[in-house]
Amino acid sequence: MVTLIPVLGDQLSPGLASLSGRPADAIVLMVEVIDEARYVRHHKKKIALLFSAMRHFADELRAAGWTVDYVKLDEAGNTGSFTGEVARAVERHGATAIRVVEAGEWRVQAMIDGWAAATGAIVEVRPDDRFLCSKVDFAEWAGARKRLIMEDFYREMRKRTGLLMSFGKPVGSRWNFDADNRKTPPRGLNYPAPPTFEPDAITREVLDLVGTHFAGHFGDLEPFGFAVTRAQALTALDYFVAVALPTFGDYQDAIVEGQAFLYHALLSPYINSGLLTAREVVDAAAAAYAEGDVPINAAEGFIRQIIGWREYIRGIYFWAGPDYKKSNALSATRDLPAFYWTGDTDLRCIAQSVDQVRREAYNHHIQRLMILGNFAMLIGVEPAQIEEWYLVVYADAYEWVELPNVHGMSQFADGGLLGSKPYAGGGAYIDRMSDHCGRCRYNVKLKTGPYACPFNALYWDFLARHRDQLKDNSRLWRMYDGWERLGAERQAATRASAAAFLDSLPTAAREWAVDAGG
Ligand SMILES: Cc1cc2nc3c(=O)[nH]c(=O)nc-3n(C[C@H](O)[C@H](O)[C@H](O)COP(=O)(O)OP(=O)(O)OC[C@H]3O[C@@H](n4cnc5c(N)ncnc54)[C@H](O)[C@@H]3O)c2cc1C
Ligand code: SF4
C-alpha cells in the first residue's frame, strides 16, 4: 500500500507530524503550483525563498532516505493546483492513502478536505504540533472568557511551557519587562548587520524562474540573501541570539532611516515556513538568559513575542473561524492609495517604509502597525484591500498570521475582538519613535493646513468620524476629552484639513495586487 505524504511550502520541518512513523511504501510529494504563487501577487523574494527552501528540503529528505516526488513549477503536466497535483500523484504512484499535516489556513484546509473525494484515497490529517498551543487548547482557554487578553494567554503559556519560570513563579518576579524596553536609540549607534547567504546553484535556478514567471509581481528579487536551508536558518538564529538579542528589547519600537533591521530577529520567514521551530527559538533565548549572556528584559520580551503574540494570533485565527475576515466594524470603504505600491508620496514615513519593503520584503512591527496600518485605518481603507497588501509584500506573510494582525490589531475591523482599542496615532508618535519627520516635506508640529503633517488632522478626524462607536471605550476617553477641548472652530478647521487631504489621495491601480496573469 503506497502512502502519499504531501508536504506544503510552510511545512519544511524534519520533525513534521506526517513524517514521523515512516510507512513502508511512503512517497513524499512536494509541488510548486502557480495557484499558490499567484492567488495574491506575492513579493518576488517571498516566492524565491519558498521555492528554494522547498527544493533544498526535498534534497535533505532524500538524503535521509525518503523517496520524494518533486514537481517543479514549469514541469510539463503541472496542473497548477494542490488538488490537481495530489490527484495526479495518487494516480502516478497507485497510492491508496494520503497522510498530511493540517493546513495553516482555511482556504488550503478546504482543499485538503476535498482530497478523499477527488482521489478515492483514505486521507489522514494530522494536527500541526509545531505550534505550542493546539487549536483545542486555545479554544478551551478562550471558551469561558469575556475578553481574550494576550497578556493572560501569555502567562498561561509561560506556566505551561515552564519558560523563564522558577518554582511556579516568573523569573525576575515579573511576567513582563516591557517597561524597561522601547528606548530612543542614541545617534550613531552601531547596528549589527544581519547575516545573508550567498545563493547556491539551486537558488540561482529559482531566481531565474521567479524572474521569468513573476516579473510583474511587487518587489525587488535581487540581491537575495535569505536562508534557504535549515542549517542556514540555524546560523541566523545563533547570530541573533549572540549579537542582537542582548539589545532586542531596548530599541524595539525605534525606526531609524537606513537601518531596516535594528536589533530585530528577522526569523519570522524561517519559523513560519518551518525551517526553524518556535520551540527551539525560545529555548535558545532562554538558554542564553540562563548562561547570563542576555538580560531578562531582552529574553522575556522576545519569548513573549513567540509564545505570547505568535501563538495567540494563530489561536484567534482558527478560533474566530473562516468568516473572521468578513467583518468591517468601522465601515471602511476607501481604495488603497497607489503609493502603497509605488512609494511615490511626500509622506516620508510611508515612502521610506514602502521603499524598504520593496527591497527587503520586511518592515518591523512598528512600521507595520503605527505607520502603514495606522495610516490605512485613519483614512478608512477597505479591510480586504489593505489585508491583501500585507499578504503580498512580506516574506513572512501567511493568512493565519497576517489576518488577525491586520484585520484585528491594525485595522480594528473586528470591532475589538483582538485589541481593546484601535492603534491610532498622530504625527507626534511617529516623530517620537523615528527620525523621519525632520526630513519630511510636512511639518509634524502643525495641525492644520497644507504644510501640516496629515497624520495629525487625520487622527482627530478618525476619532470624530467614529465617535458614536468609540467614545465609551475606557481607553479612549482621554482622547475624546482632548477633542472636545479643541472647541468648535478648531474642530472644524481640523476636519476641513483632513477632508482636503483625503480628497487629494490617489487610489490604487488594483491590478497591482490582483493577478492579471502577468
Ligand atoms: C499589521 C501587522 C501585520 C503583520 N503581519 C505579519 C505577518 O504576515 N507574518 C508574521 O510573521 N508577522 C506579522 N506581524 C507581526 C510582526 O510584525 C512580525 O512577526 C515581525 O515584524 C517579524 O520580524 P522579526 O522576525 O524581525 O520579529 P521580531 O520583532 O524580532 O520579533 C520576534 C518574533 O516574534 C514573533 N512575533 C512578534 N509579534 C508577532 C505578532 N504580532 N504576530 C505573530 N508573530 C509575532 C515573530 O515570529 C518574530 O519573528 C504583523 C504585525 C502587524 C502589526
Ligand atoms: S511629518 Fe508626518 S508624514 Fe512626515 S514623516 Fe512625520 S509623521 Fe510622516
PDB file of N, CA and C in Angstrom, residues 54 88 245 272 315 351 454 466 480:
ATOM      1  N   MET A  54      12.007  24.878  -0.441  1.00  0.00           N
ATOM      2  CA  MET A  54      11.343  23.600  -0.730  1.00  0.00           C
ATOM      3  C   MET A  54      12.292  22.648  -1.453  1.00  0.00           C
ATOM      4  N   ARG A  88      -2.945  13.781  -9.458  1.00  0.00           N
ATOM      5  CA  ARG A  88      -2.018  13.190 -10.440  1.00  0.00           C
ATOM      6  C   ARG A  88      -1.048  12.231  -9.763  1.00  0.00           C
ATOM      7  N   LEU A 245      20.056  39.799  20.235  1.00  0.00           N
ATOM      8  CA  LEU A 245      19.115  39.585  21.343  1.00  0.00           C
ATOM      9  C   LEU A 245      19.462  40.387  22.603  1.00  0.00           C
ATOM     10  N   ASN A 272       7.944  30.635  10.187  1.00  0.00           N
ATOM     11  CA  ASN A 272       6.642  30.422   9.528  1.00  0.00           C
ATOM     12  C   ASN A 272       6.702  29.383   8.416  1.00  0.00           C
ATOM     13  N   GLY A 315      -4.038  31.208  17.405  1.00  0.00           N
ATOM     14  CA  GLY A 315      -5.223  30.731  18.119  1.00  0.00           C
ATOM     15  C   GLY A 315      -6.465  31.499  17.701  1.00  0.00           C
ATOM     16  N   ALA A 351       6.722  56.613   2.502  1.00  0.00           N
ATOM     17  CA  ALA A 351       7.606  56.392   1.351  1.00  0.00           C
ATOM     18  C   ALA A 351       8.800  55.519   1.751  1.00  0.00           C
ATOM     19  N   PRO A 454      -0.148  65.279   7.729  1.00  0.00           N
ATOM     20  CA  PRO A 454      -1.526  64.785   7.557  1.00  0.00           C
ATOM     21  C   PRO A 454      -1.987  63.849   8.667  1.00  0.00           C
ATOM     22  N   HIS A 466     -15.814  58.306  14.108  1.00  0.00           N
ATOM     23  CA  HIS A 466     -16.260  57.077  14.776  1.00  0.00           C
ATOM     24  C   HIS A 466     -16.668  57.328  16.226  1.00  0.00           C
ATOM     25  N   TYR A 480     -11.060  61.624  23.518  1.00  0.00           N
ATOM     26  CA  TYR A 480     -12.297  62.350  23.214  1.00  0.00           C
ATOM     27  C   TYR A 480     -12.400  63.629  24.047  1.00  0.00           C
TER      28      TYR A 480
END
